[in-house]
Coordinates of C-alpha atoms in Angstrom, one line a residue:
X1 CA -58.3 -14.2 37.6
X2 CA -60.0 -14.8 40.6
X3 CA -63.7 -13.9 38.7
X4 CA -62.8 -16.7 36.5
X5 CA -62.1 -19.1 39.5
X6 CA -65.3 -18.2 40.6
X7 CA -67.3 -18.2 37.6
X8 CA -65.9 -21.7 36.8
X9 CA -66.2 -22.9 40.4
X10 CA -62.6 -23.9 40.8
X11 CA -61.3 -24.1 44.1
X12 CA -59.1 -27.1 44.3
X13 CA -55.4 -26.5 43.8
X14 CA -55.2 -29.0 41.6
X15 CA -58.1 -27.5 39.0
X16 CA -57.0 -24.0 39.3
X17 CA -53.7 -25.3 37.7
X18 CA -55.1 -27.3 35.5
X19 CA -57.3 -23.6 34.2
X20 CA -54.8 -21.5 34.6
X21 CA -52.1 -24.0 32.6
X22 CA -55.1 -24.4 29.9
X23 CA -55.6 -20.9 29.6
X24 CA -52.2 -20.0 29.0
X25 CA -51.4 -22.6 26.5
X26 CA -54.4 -21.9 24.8
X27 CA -53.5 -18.1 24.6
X28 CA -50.0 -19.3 23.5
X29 CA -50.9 -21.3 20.5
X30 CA -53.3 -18.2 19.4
X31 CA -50.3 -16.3 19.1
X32 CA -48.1 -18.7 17.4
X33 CA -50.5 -19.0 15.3
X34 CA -51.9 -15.2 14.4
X35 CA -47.5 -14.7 14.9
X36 CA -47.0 -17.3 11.9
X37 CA -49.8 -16.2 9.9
X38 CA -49.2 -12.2 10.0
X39 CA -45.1 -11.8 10.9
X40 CA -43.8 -15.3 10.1
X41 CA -43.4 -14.9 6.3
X42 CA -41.5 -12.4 6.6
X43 CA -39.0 -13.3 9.6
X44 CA -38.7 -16.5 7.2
X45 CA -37.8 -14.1 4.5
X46 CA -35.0 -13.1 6.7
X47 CA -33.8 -16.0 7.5
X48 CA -33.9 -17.5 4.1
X49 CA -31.8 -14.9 2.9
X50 CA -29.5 -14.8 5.9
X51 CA -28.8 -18.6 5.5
X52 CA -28.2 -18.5 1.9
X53 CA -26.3 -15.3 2.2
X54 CA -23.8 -17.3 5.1
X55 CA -23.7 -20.0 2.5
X56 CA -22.5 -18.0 -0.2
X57 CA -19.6 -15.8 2.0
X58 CA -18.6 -19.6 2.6
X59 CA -18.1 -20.8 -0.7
X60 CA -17.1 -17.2 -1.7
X61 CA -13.8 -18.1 0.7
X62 CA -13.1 -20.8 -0.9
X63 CA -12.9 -20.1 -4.6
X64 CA -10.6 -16.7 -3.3
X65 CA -8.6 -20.2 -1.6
X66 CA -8.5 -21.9 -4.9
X67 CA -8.4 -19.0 -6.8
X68 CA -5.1 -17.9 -4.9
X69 CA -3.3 -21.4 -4.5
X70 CA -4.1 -21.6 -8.4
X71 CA -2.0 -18.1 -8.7
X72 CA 0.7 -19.6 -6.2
X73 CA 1.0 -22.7 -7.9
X74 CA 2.2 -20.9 -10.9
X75 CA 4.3 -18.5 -9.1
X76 CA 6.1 -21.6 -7.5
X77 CA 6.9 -23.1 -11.0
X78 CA 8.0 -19.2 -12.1
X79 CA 10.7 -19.5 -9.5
X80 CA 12.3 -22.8 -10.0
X81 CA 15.8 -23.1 -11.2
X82 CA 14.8 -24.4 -14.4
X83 CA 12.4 -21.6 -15.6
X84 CA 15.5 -18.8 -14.1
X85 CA 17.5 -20.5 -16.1
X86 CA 15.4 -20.8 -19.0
X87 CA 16.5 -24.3 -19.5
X88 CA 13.3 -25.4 -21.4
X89 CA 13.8 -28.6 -21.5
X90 CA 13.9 -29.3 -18.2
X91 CA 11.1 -26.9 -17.8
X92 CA 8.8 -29.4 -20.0
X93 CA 9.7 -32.1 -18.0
X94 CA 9.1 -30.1 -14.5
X95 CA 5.9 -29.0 -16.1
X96 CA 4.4 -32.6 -17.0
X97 CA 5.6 -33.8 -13.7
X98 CA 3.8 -30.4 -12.2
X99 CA 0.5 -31.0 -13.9
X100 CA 0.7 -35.1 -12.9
X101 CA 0.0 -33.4 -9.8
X102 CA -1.7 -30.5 -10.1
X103 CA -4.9 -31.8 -12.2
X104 CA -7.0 -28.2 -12.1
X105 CA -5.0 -27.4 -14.7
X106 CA -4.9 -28.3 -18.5
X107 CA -1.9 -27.2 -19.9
X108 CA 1.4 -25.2 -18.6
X109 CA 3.1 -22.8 -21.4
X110 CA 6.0 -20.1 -20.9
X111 CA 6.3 -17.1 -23.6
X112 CA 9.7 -15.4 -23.5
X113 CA 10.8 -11.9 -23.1
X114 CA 10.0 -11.1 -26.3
X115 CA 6.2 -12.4 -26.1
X116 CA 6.6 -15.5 -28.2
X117 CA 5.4 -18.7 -26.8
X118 CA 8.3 -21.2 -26.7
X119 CA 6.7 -24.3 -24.9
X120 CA 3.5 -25.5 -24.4
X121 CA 1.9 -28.4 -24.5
X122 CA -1.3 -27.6 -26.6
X123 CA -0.6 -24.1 -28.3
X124 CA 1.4 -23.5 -31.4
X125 CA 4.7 -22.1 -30.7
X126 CA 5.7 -18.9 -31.9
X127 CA 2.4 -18.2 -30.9
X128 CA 2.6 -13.8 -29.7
X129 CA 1.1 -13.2 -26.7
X130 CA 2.7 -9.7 -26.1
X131 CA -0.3 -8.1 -26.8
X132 CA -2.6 -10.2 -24.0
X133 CA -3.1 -8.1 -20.2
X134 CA -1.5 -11.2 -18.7
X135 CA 1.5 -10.5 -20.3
X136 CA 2.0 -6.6 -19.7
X137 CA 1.1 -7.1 -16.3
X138 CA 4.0 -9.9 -15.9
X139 CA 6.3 -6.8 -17.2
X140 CA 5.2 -5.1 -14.0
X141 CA 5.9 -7.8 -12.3
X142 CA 2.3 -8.8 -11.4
X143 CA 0.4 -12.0 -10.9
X144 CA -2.7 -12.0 -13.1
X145 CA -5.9 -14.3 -13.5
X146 CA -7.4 -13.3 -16.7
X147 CA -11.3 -13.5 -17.4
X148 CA -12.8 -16.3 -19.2
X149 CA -11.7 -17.5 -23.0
X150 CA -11.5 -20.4 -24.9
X151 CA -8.8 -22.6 -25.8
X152 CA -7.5 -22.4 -29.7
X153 CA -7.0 -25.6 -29.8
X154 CA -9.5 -27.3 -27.0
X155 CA -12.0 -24.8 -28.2
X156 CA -12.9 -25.5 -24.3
X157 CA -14.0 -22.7 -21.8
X158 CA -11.1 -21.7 -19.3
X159 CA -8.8 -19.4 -17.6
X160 CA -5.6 -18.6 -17.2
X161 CA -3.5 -18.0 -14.0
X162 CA 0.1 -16.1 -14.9
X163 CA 3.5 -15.0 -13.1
X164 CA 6.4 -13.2 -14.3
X165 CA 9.3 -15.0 -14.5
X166 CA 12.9 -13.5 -13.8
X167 CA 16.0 -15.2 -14.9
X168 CA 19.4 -15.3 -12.7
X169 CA 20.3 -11.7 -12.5
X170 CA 16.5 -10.6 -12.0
X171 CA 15.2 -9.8 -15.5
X172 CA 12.4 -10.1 -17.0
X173 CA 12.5 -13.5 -18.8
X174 CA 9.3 -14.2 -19.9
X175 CA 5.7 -14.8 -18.3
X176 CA 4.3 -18.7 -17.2
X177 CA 0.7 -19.6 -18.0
X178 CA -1.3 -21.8 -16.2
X179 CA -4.6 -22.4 -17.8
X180 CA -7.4 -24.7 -16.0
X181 CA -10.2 -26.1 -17.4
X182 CA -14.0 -24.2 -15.9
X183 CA -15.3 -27.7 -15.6
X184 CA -13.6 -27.7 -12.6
X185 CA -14.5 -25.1 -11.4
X186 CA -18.4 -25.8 -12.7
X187 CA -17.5 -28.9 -10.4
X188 CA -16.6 -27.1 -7.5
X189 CA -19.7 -24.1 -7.4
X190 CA -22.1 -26.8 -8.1
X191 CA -21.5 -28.6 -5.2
X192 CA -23.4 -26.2 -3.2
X193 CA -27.1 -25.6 -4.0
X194 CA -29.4 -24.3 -1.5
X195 CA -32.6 -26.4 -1.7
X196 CA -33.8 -28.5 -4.0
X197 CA -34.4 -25.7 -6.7
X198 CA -31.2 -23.8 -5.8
X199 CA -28.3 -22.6 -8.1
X200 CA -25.0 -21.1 -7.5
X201 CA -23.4 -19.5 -10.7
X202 CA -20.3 -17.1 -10.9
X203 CA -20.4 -14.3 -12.7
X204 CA -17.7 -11.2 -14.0
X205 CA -17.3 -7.8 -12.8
X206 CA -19.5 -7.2 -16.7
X207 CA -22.1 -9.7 -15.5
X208 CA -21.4 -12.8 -17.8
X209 CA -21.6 -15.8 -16.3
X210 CA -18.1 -18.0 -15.6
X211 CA -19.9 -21.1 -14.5
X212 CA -22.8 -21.1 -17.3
X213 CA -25.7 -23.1 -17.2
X214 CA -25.6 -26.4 -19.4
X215 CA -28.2 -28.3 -21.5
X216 CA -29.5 -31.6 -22.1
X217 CA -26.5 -32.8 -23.6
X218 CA -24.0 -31.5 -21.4
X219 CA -22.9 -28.5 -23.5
X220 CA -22.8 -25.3 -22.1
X221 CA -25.2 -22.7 -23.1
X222 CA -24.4 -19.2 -24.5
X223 CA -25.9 -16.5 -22.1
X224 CA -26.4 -13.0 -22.4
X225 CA -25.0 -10.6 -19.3
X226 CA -27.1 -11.4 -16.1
X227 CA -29.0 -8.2 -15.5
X228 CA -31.5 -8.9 -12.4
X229 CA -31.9 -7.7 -9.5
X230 CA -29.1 -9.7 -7.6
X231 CA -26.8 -8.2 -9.9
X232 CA -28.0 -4.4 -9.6
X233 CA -27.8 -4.9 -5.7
X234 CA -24.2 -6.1 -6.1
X235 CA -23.4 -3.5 -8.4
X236 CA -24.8 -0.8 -5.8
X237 CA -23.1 -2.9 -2.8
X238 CA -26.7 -3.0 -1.2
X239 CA -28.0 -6.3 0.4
X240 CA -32.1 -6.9 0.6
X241 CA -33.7 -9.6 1.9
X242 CA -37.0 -9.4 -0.2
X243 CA -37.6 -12.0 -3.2
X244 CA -37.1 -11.3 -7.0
X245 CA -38.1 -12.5 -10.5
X246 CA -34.7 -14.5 -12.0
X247 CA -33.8 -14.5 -15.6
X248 CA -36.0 -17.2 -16.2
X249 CA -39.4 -15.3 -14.7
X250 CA -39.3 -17.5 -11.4
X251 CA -39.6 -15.5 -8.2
X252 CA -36.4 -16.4 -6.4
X253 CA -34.5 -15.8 -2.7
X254 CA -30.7 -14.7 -3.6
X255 CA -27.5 -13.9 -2.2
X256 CA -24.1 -12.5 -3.5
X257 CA -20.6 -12.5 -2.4
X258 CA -17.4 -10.6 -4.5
X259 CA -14.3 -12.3 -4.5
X260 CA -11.8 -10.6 -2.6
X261 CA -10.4 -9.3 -6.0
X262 CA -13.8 -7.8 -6.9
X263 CA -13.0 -9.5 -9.9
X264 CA -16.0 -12.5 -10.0
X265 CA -19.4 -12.0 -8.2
X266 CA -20.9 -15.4 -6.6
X267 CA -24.8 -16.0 -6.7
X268 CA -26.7 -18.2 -5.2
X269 CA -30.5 -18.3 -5.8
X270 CA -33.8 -20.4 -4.5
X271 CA -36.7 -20.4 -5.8
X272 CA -39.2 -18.9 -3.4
X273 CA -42.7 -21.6 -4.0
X274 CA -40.5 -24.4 -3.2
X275 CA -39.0 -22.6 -0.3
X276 CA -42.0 -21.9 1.6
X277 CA -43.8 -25.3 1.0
X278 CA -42.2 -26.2 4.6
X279 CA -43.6 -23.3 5.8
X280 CA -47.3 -23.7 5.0
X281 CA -46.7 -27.3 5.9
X282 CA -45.3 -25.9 9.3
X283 CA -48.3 -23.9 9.7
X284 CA -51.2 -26.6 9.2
X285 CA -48.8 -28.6 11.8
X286 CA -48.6 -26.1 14.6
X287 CA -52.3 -25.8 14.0
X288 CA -53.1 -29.8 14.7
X289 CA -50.5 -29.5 18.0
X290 CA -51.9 -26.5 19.4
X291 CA -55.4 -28.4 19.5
X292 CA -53.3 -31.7 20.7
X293 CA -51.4 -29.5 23.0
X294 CA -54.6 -27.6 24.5
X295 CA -55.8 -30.5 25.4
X296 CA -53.1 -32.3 27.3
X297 CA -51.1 -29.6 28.5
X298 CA -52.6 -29.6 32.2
X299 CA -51.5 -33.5 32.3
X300 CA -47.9 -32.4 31.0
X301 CA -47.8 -29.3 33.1
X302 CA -48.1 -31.4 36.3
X303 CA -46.2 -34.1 35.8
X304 CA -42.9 -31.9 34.4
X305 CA -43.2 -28.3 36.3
X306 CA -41.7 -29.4 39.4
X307 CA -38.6 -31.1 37.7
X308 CA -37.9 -28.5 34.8
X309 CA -38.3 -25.8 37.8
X310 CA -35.2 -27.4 39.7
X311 CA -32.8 -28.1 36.5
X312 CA -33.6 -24.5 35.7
X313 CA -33.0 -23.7 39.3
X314 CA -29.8 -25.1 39.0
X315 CA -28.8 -24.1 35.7
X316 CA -29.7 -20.4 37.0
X317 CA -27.3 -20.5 39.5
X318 CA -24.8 -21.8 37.5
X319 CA -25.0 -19.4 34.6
X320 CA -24.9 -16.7 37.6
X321 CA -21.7 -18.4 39.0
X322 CA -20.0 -17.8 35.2
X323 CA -21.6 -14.7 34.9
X324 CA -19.5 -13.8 38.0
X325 CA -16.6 -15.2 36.6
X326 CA -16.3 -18.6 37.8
X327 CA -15.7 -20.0 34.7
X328 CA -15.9 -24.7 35.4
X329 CA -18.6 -24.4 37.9
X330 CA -20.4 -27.9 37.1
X331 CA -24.1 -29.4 37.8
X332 CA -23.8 -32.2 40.1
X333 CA -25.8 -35.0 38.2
X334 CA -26.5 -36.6 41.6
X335 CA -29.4 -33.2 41.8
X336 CA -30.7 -34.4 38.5
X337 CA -30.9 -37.8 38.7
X338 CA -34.5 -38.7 38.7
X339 CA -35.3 -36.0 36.1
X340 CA -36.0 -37.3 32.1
X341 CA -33.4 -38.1 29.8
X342 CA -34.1 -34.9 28.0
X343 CA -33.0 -32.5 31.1
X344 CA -30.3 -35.0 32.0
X345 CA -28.6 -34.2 28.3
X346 CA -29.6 -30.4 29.2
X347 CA -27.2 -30.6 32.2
X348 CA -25.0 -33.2 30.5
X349 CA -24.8 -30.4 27.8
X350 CA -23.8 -27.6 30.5
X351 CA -21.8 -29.2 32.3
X352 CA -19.6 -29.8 28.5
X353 CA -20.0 -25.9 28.2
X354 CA -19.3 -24.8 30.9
X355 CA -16.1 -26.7 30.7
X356 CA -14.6 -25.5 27.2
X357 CA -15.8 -22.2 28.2
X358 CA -13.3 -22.5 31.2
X359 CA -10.9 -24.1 28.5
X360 CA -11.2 -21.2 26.0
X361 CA -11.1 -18.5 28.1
X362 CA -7.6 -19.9 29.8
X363 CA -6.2 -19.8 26.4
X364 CA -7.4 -16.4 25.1
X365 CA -5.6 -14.8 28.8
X366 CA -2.4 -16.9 27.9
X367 CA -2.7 -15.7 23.9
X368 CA -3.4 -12.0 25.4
X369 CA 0.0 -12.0 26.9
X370 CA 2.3 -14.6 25.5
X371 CA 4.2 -14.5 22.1
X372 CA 3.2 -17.9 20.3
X373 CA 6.6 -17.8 18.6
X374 CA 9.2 -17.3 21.2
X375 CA 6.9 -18.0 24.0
X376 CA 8.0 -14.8 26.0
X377 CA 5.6 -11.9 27.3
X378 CA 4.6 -9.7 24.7
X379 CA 4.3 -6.1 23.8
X380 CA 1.0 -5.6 25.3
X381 CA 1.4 -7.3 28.6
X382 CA 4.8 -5.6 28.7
X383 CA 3.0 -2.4 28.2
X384 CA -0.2 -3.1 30.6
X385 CA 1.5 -5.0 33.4
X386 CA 4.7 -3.4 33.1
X387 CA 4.1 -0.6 33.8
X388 CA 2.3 -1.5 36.4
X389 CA 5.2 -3.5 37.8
X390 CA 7.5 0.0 36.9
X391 CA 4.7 2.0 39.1
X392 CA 5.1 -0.4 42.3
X393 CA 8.9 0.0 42.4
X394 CA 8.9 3.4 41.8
X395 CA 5.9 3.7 45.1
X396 CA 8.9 1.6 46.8
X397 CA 11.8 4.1 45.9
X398 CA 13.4 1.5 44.1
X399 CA 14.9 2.2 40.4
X400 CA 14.1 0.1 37.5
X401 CA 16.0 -0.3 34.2
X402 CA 15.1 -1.2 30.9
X403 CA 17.3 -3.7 28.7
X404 CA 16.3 -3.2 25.0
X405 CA 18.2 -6.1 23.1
X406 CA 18.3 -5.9 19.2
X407 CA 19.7 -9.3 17.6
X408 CA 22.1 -8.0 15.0
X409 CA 22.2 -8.6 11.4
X410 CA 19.1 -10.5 11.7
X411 CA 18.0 -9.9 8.1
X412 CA 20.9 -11.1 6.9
X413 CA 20.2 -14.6 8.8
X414 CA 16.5 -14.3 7.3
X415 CA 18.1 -13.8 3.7
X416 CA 20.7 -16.6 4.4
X417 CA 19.2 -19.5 6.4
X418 CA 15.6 -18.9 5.6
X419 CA 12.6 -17.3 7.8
X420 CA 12.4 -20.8 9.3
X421 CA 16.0 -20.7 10.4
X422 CA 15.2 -17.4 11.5
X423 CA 12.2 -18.2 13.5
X424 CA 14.6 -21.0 15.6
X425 CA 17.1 -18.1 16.1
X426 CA 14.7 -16.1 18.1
X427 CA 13.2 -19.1 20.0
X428 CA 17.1 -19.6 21.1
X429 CA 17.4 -15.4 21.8
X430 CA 14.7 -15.2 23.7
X431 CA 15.1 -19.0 25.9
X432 CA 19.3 -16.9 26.7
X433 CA 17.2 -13.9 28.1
X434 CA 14.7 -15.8 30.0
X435 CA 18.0 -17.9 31.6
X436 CA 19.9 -15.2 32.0
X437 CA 17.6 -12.6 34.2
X438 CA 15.9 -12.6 37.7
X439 CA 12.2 -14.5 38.1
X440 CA 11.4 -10.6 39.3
X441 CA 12.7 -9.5 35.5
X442 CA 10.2 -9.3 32.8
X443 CA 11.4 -10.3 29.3
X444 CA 9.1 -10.0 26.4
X445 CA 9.6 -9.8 22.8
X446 CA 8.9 -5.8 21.6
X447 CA 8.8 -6.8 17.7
X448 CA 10.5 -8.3 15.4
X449 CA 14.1 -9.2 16.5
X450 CA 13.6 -6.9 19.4
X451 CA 13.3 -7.8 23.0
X452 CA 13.1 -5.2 26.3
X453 CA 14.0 -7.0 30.0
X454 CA 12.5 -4.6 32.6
X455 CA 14.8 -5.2 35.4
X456 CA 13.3 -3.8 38.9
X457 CA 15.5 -2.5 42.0
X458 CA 17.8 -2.5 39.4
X459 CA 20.2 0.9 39.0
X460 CA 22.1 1.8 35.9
X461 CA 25.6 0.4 36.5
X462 CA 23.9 -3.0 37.2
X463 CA 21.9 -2.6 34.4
X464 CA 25.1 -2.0 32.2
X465 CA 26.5 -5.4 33.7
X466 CA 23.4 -7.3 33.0
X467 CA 23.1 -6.1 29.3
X468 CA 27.3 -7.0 29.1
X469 CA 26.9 -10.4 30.5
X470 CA 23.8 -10.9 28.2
X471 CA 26.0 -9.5 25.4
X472 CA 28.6 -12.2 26.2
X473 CA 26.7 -14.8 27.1
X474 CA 25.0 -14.2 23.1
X475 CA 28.8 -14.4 21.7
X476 CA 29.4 -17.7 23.5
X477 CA 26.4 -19.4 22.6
X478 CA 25.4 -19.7 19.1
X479 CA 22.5 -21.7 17.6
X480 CA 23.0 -25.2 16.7
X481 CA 21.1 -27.5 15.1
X482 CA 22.2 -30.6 12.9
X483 CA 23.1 -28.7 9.3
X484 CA 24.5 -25.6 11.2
X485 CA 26.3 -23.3 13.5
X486 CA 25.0 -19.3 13.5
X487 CA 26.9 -16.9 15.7
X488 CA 24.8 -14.3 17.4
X489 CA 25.3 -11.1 19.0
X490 CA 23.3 -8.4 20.0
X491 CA 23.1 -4.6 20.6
X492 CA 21.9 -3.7 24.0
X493 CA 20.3 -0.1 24.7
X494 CA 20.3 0.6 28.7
X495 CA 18.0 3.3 30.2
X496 CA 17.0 3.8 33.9
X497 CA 13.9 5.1 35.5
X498 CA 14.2 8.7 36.4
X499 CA 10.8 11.1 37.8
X500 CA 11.3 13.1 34.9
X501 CA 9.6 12.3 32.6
X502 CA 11.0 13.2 28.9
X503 CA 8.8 10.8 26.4
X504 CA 5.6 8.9 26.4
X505 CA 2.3 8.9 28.9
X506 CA 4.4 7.0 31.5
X507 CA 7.9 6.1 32.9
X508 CA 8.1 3.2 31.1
X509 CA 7.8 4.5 27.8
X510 CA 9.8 7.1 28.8
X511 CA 12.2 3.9 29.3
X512 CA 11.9 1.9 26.7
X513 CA 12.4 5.7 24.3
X514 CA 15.0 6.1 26.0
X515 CA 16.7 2.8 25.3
X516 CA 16.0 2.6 22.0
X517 CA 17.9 5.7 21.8
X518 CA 20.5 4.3 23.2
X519 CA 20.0 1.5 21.2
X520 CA 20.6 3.3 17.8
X521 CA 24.0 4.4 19.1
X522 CA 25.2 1.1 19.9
X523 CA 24.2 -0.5 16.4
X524 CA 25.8 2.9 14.8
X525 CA 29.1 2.3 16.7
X526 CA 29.3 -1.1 15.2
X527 CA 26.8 -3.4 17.1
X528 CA 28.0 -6.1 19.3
X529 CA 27.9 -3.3 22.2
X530 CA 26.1 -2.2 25.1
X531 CA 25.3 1.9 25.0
X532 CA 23.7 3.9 28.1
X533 CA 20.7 6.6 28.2
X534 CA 23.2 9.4 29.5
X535 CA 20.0 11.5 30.2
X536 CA 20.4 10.4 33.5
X537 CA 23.6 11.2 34.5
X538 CA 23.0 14.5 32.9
X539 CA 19.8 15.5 35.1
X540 CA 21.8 14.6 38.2
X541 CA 24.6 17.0 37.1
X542 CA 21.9 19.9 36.3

């Protein structure tokens, strides 16, 4: 460098910038250039396909949406009181009031037992459907979406979403068809078309299309089975980036997705010449700028170095700072102030960052160890922390004890008042265990109805007279709310910490094994009761 200096006779400060700055940016926009011409197809391969293949796992999640709020649609009308009851007249009316809302769907019929369709609002009754998959798979008491067919009467493309239906005494009564109309969901794939030349068709596990192409008119074509590429590469489960001819002989991009059934593959496709005019045009432009830019990059390169160096001074330092862990730290804008708009928006931008990083990553720590339902600890920070809590006492000679509470006959509450009912239940269990323990006592929710209390400097009798007053406290205050009036109890397993160890890695499994034991003898003895880990008491005989 410094034989160029010389050679050019540079010796100012100012110039040797100015050659060195020149030099560089003309050696940069050779590269971009010989990078674009030689690598840059391809990487634009990649990410042509990479875009359209995040497109398509997209839309792929939302027909399996519609696809399964179709099937639950159907399922709720199986389970009304009117189709268990087989009241078919009030059937027809629930169904025209159901498809006055629901518009996806055409028509809703019911076939009995026997496979005989006895209402419907376009097929002929008496109609035998005992022969269709639909209707043996409602004898197993499946769901079923069967592939495409056309109406008898409509003479229209669709399909048809079914349940089994079960009268009073949980019999097979007869299966409920849904059937929708594939113009919606034509509709709802063609939405999405990647570029100007783009198509997104559905196809069958056989490789027919669902959503077929249409003519002039509107009508829809008749195809043979799609047999490209795409659909070989499905088929295998491979993915590829590189182009291929389409049906129609045009050299296209594509993409697939199965739905989560396996049962319909989604394609989308783009037609390669039309894809890559951008890039040639992208090329003859970074061309022209490299020339614009050789020539006034020394001008830009002194008037912007020295306030781009600061911001990115700054910025450094703070993406050091949240590196470290210090997750908020800020930009002061007053450092900033007389740089362009551009770098102010930069910081601006940080700053904004910087914060909902701070944001996020105090919610994912309170997530980690609180249960979003009864908004108690949870297993894992009882696990992790408690035992670390367990360790420190035990270092301290102090004993520990582990409560583990089991809310009795909470199925049958479930099965009464409803999971929502249920769900209130163990908001109210677990707000009497929080009130009823020491700030120095860790309650957390094990699983399900379950609930531990570690209890530190805590011994065994004390323990027994916690879990009893807990007990009592449960029989003396049931849940309210305006409809109702539950009365819980609970069955309390006791255990105390002991250096021998019997289960797990650590004493507090050892604990909470323990307990549970104990736990199993109380709800065998009747529930409503408190039982102790004897093991205990049995060591300090031997």
């Amino acid at each position: 460098m410094q034989n160029l200096f010389g050679i050019l006779r540079v010796s100012s400060l100012k110039g040797r910038l100015r050659l060195l700055f020149s030099v560089l940016v003309m050696a940069m926009c050779l590269l971009v250039v010989l990078y674009m011409a030689l690598f840059g197809k391809v990487i634009k391969e990649r990410e042509i396909h990479a875009a359209l293949q995040e497109a398509i796992d997209l839309q792929r999640l939302f027909i399996d949406k519609w696809k399964s709020e179709r099937l639950a649609d159907v399922h709720y009308m199986a389970l009304t009181s009117a189709a268990r009851s087989l009241n078919l007249q009030e059937m027809g009316s629930q169904f025209r009031l159901f498809q006055s809302s629901h518009t996806d769907f055409n028509t809703i019929s019911f076939a009995n037992a026997d496979g005989k369709l006895v209402l419907s609002m376009t097929e002929a009754l008496d109609t035998d459907v005992s022969d269709r998959d639909y209707f043996r798979a409602a004898r197993n008491n499946e769901a079923f979406v069967t592939d495409v067919m056309t109406g008898r009467v409509s003479g229209k493309s669709m399909l048809a979403f079914t349940a089994p239906v079960r009268d009073r005494n949980e019999l097979f009564a007869g299966v409920l068809i849904g059937t929708v109309d594939l113009s919606s969901l034509d509709a709802f794939v063609n939405e999405f078309r990647f570029g100007e030349s783009g198509e997104t068709f559905l196809l069958n596990k056989e490789g027919y299309r669902i959503t077929r192409k249409r003519d002039a008119s509107g009508a829809l074509q008749t195809e043979e089975p799609y047999r490209t590429e795409i659909y070989e590469r499905a088929v295998a489960g491979t993915q590829d980036w590189k182009s291929y001819l389409n049906r129609d002989g045009n050299r296209v991009f594509g993409a697939y997705a199965w739905s989560a059934d396996r049962q319909w593959l989604l394609v989308g496709e783009t037609r390669m010449r039309d894809t890559f005019k951008p890039y040639y045009r992208l090329l003859a432009a970074i061309l022209l700028i490299s020339g614009l830019t050789l020539l006034a990059s020394y001008v830009a390169t002194m008037l912007f170095t020295r306030k781009i160096s600061v911001l990115l001074k700054h910025l450094l330092d703070g993406t050091k700072r949240i590196r470290e862990g210090r997750y908020g730290h800020r930009i002061d804008p007053a450092l900033i102030r007389s740089a362009p708009a551009e770098l102010k928006e930069l910081s601006d931008n940080f700053n904004i960052m910087s914060d909902k990083l701070q944001s996020t990553v105090q919610l994912l720590e309170e997530s980690a160890v609180v249960d979003h339902l009864t908004e108690v600890y949870n297993r894992r920070f009882l696990m992790n922390e408690g035992a670390k809590i367990e360790e420190a006492a035990a270092r301290a000679g102090n004993p520990s004890c582990i409560l583990l509470v089991d809310v009795d006959y909470f199925k049958q509450i479930n099965d009464t008042y409803g999971h929502l009912v249920g769900d209130r239940v163990l908001k109210h269990a677990a707000a009497l265990l929080v009130a009823s323990v020491r700030n120095s006592d860790v309650a957390a929710r094990y699983g399900g109805e379950e609930f531990v209390i570690l209890a530190t400097n805590c011994e065994l009798a004390r323990g027994k007279e916690l879990a009893e007053r807990i007990r009592t406290w449960f029989m003396n205050s049931p849940y309210r709310d305006e409809e109702r009036e539950i009365v819980i109890t609970v069955s309390i397993g006791v255990a105390q910490s002991s250096p021998q160890r019997t289960y797990g890695t650590n004493t507090l499994e050892d604990m909470i094994e323990r307990a549970d034991r104990a736990l199993y003898r109380a709800k065998h003895l009747g529930r409503n009761r408190v039982e102790c880990d004897d093991n205990l008491w049995k060591r300090k005989s031997e």
